[in-house]
Coordinates of N, CA and C in Angstrom, one line a residue:
L1 N 0.5 31.5 -15.1 CA 1.3 30.2 -15.0 C 0.4 29.0 -15.4
V2 N -0.9 29.1 -15.0 CA -1.8 28.0 -15.3 C -2.0 28.0 -16.8
A3 N -2.3 29.2 -17.4 CA -2.5 29.3 -18.9 C -1.2 28.8 -19.6
A4 N -0.1 29.2 -19.1 CA 1.2 28.8 -19.8 C 1.4 27.3 -19.8
A5 N 0.8 26.6 -18.9 CA 0.9 25.2 -18.8 C -0.2 24.5 -19.7
G6 N -1.1 25.3 -20.3 CA -2.1 24.8 -21.1 C -3.3 24.3 -20.3
L7 N -3.4 24.7 -19.1 CA -4.5 24.3 -18.3 C -5.6 25.3 -18.2
T8 N -6.8 24.9 -18.0 CA -8.0 25.8 -17.9 C -8.6 25.6 -16.6
G9 N -9.4 26.5 -16.2 CA -10.1 26.4 -14.9 C -9.2 27.1 -13.8
R10 N -9.8 27.0 -12.6 CA -9.1 27.6 -11.4 C -8.3 26.6 -10.7
I11 N -7.0 26.9 -10.5 CA -6.2 26.0 -9.8 C -5.7 26.8 -8.6
T12 N -5.9 26.3 -7.4 CA -5.5 27.0 -6.2 C -4.5 26.1 -5.4
S13 N -3.9 26.7 -4.4 CA -3.0 25.9 -3.5 C -3.7 24.7 -2.9
H14 N -5.0 24.9 -2.6 CA -5.7 23.7 -2.1 C -5.8 22.6 -3.1
S15 N -6.1 23.0 -4.4 CA -6.1 22.0 -5.5 C -4.8 21.2 -5.6
L16 N -3.7 21.9 -5.5 CA -2.4 21.2 -5.6 C -2.2 20.3 -4.4
R17 N -2.6 20.8 -3.2 CA -2.4 19.9 -2.0 C -3.3 18.7 -2.1
A18 N -4.6 18.9 -2.5 CA -5.5 17.8 -2.6 C -5.0 16.8 -3.6
T19 N -4.5 17.3 -4.7 CA -4.0 16.4 -5.8 C -2.8 15.6 -5.3
F20 N -1.9 16.3 -4.6 CA -0.7 15.6 -4.0 C -1.1 14.5 -3.1
V21 N -2.0 14.8 -2.1 CA -2.4 13.8 -1.1 C -3.1 12.6 -1.8
T22 N -4.0 12.9 -2.8 CA -4.7 11.8 -3.5 C -3.7 10.9 -4.2
L23 N -2.7 11.5 -4.9 CA -1.7 10.7 -5.6 C -0.8 9.9 -4.6
A24 N -0.5 10.6 -3.5 CA 0.3 9.9 -2.5 C -0.4 8.7 -1.9
I25 N -1.7 8.9 -1.7 CA -2.5 7.8 -1.2 C -2.6 6.6 -2.2
D26 N -2.8 7.0 -3.4 CA -2.9 6.0 -4.5 C -1.5 5.2 -4.6
A27 N -0.4 5.9 -4.4 CA 0.9 5.3 -4.5 C 1.3 4.6 -3.2
R28 N 0.3 4.6 -2.2 CA 0.5 3.9 -0.9 C 1.6 4.6 -0.1
G29 N 1.6 6.0 -0.2 CA 2.6 6.7 0.6 C 2.2 6.6 2.1
S30 N 3.2 6.7 2.9 CA 2.9 6.5 4.3 C 2.2 7.8 4.9
P31 N 1.3 7.6 5.9 CA 0.7 8.8 6.5 C 1.8 9.7 7.1
F32 N 2.8 9.2 7.6 CA 3.9 10.0 8.2 C 4.5 10.9 7.1
D33 N 4.8 10.3 5.9 CA 5.4 11.1 4.8 C 4.5 12.2 4.3
I34 N 3.2 11.8 4.2 CA 2.2 12.8 3.7 C 2.1 13.9 4.7
R35 N 2.0 13.6 6.0 CA 1.9 14.6 7.1 C 3.1 15.5 7.1
R36 N 4.3 14.9 6.9 CA 5.5 15.7 6.9 C 5.5 16.7 5.7
T37 N 5.1 16.2 4.6 CA 5.1 17.1 3.4 C 4.1 18.2 3.4
T38 N 2.9 17.9 4.0 CA 1.8 18.8 4.0 C 1.9 19.7 5.3
R39 N 2.8 19.3 6.2 CA 2.9 20.0 7.5 C 1.7 19.9 8.4
W40 N 1.0 18.7 8.3 CA -0.1 18.5 9.2 C 0.4 17.8 10.4
N41 N -0.2 18.1 11.6 CA 0.3 17.6 12.9 C -0.2 16.2 13.2
D42 N -1.3 15.7 12.6 CA -1.8 14.4 12.9 C -2.4 13.8 11.7
N43 N -2.9 12.6 11.9 CA -3.4 11.8 10.7 C -4.9 12.1 10.4
A44 N -5.5 13.1 11.1 CA -6.9 13.4 10.8 C -7.1 13.8 9.4
M45 N -6.3 14.7 8.9 CA -6.5 15.2 7.5 C -6.1 14.1 6.5
V46 N -5.1 13.3 6.8 CA -4.8 12.2 5.9 C -6.0 11.3 5.8
A47 N -6.6 11.0 6.9 CA -7.8 10.1 6.9 C -9.0 10.8 6.2
H48 N -9.1 12.1 6.3 CA -10.2 12.8 5.6 C -10.0 12.6 4.1
Y49 N -8.8 12.8 3.5 CA -8.6 12.6 2.1 C -8.7 11.2 1.7
L50 N -8.3 10.3 2.6 CA -8.5 8.8 2.3 C -10.0 8.5 2.1
R51 N -10.8 9.0 3.0 CA -12.3 8.8 2.9 C -12.8 9.4 1.6
R52 N -12.4 10.6 1.3 CA -12.8 11.3 0.1 C -12.4 10.5 -1.1
R53 N -11.2 10.0 -1.1 CA -10.7 9.2 -2.3 C -11.4 7.9 -2.4
S54 N -11.7 7.2 -1.3 CA -12.5 6.0 -1.4 C -13.9 6.2 -1.9
A55 N -14.5 7.3 -1.5 CA -15.9 7.7 -1.9 C -15.9 7.9 -3.4
L56 N -14.9 8.4 -4.0 CA -14.9 8.6 -5.4 C -15.0 7.4 -6.2
D57 N -14.4 6.3 -5.7 CA -14.3 5.0 -6.4 C -15.4 4.0 -6.1
G58 N -16.2 4.3 -5.1 CA -17.3 3.5 -4.7 C -16.9 2.3 -3.8
P59 N -17.9 1.5 -3.4 CA -17.6 0.5 -2.5 C -16.8 -0.6 -3.1
G60 N -16.0 -1.2 -2.3 CA -15.1 -2.3 -2.7 C -13.8 -1.9 -3.4
H61 N -13.6 -0.6 -3.5 CA -12.3 -0.2 -4.2 C -11.2 -0.3 -3.2
V62 N -10.1 -0.8 -3.6 CA -8.9 -0.9 -2.8 C -8.0 0.3 -3.3
V63 N -7.7 1.2 -2.4 CA -6.9 2.4 -2.8 C -5.5 1.9 -3.3
G64 N -5.1 2.4 -4.4 CA -3.8 2.1 -5.0 C -3.8 0.9 -5.9
R65 N -4.9 0.3 -6.1 CA -5.0 -0.9 -7.0 C -6.1 -0.6 -8.1
A66 N -5.8 -1.1 -9.3 CA -6.9 -1.0 -10.3 C -8.0 -2.0 -10.0
Q67 N -9.2 -1.6 -10.4 CA -10.3 -2.5 -10.2 C -10.3 -3.5 -11.4
A68 N -10.8 -4.7 -11.1 CA -11.0 -5.6 -12.2 C -12.1 -5.2 -13.1
P69 N -12.0 -5.4 -14.4 CA -13.1 -5.0 -15.3 C -14.4 -5.7 -15.1

């Protein structure tokens, strides 16, 4: 399926979940909706991905907004 989509590399269910959560955070999805979709019981995992997402962009980044050049 991955090759049929023209993708390379290893794509796992975790990769898909991590991508979904990251995109939902960027789109300012509510923690409740993210939890409901991922079947998580509390906000701890949402907060984990939010911290990972913020770390990727460096200090001063506002999640969901483009940085000024």
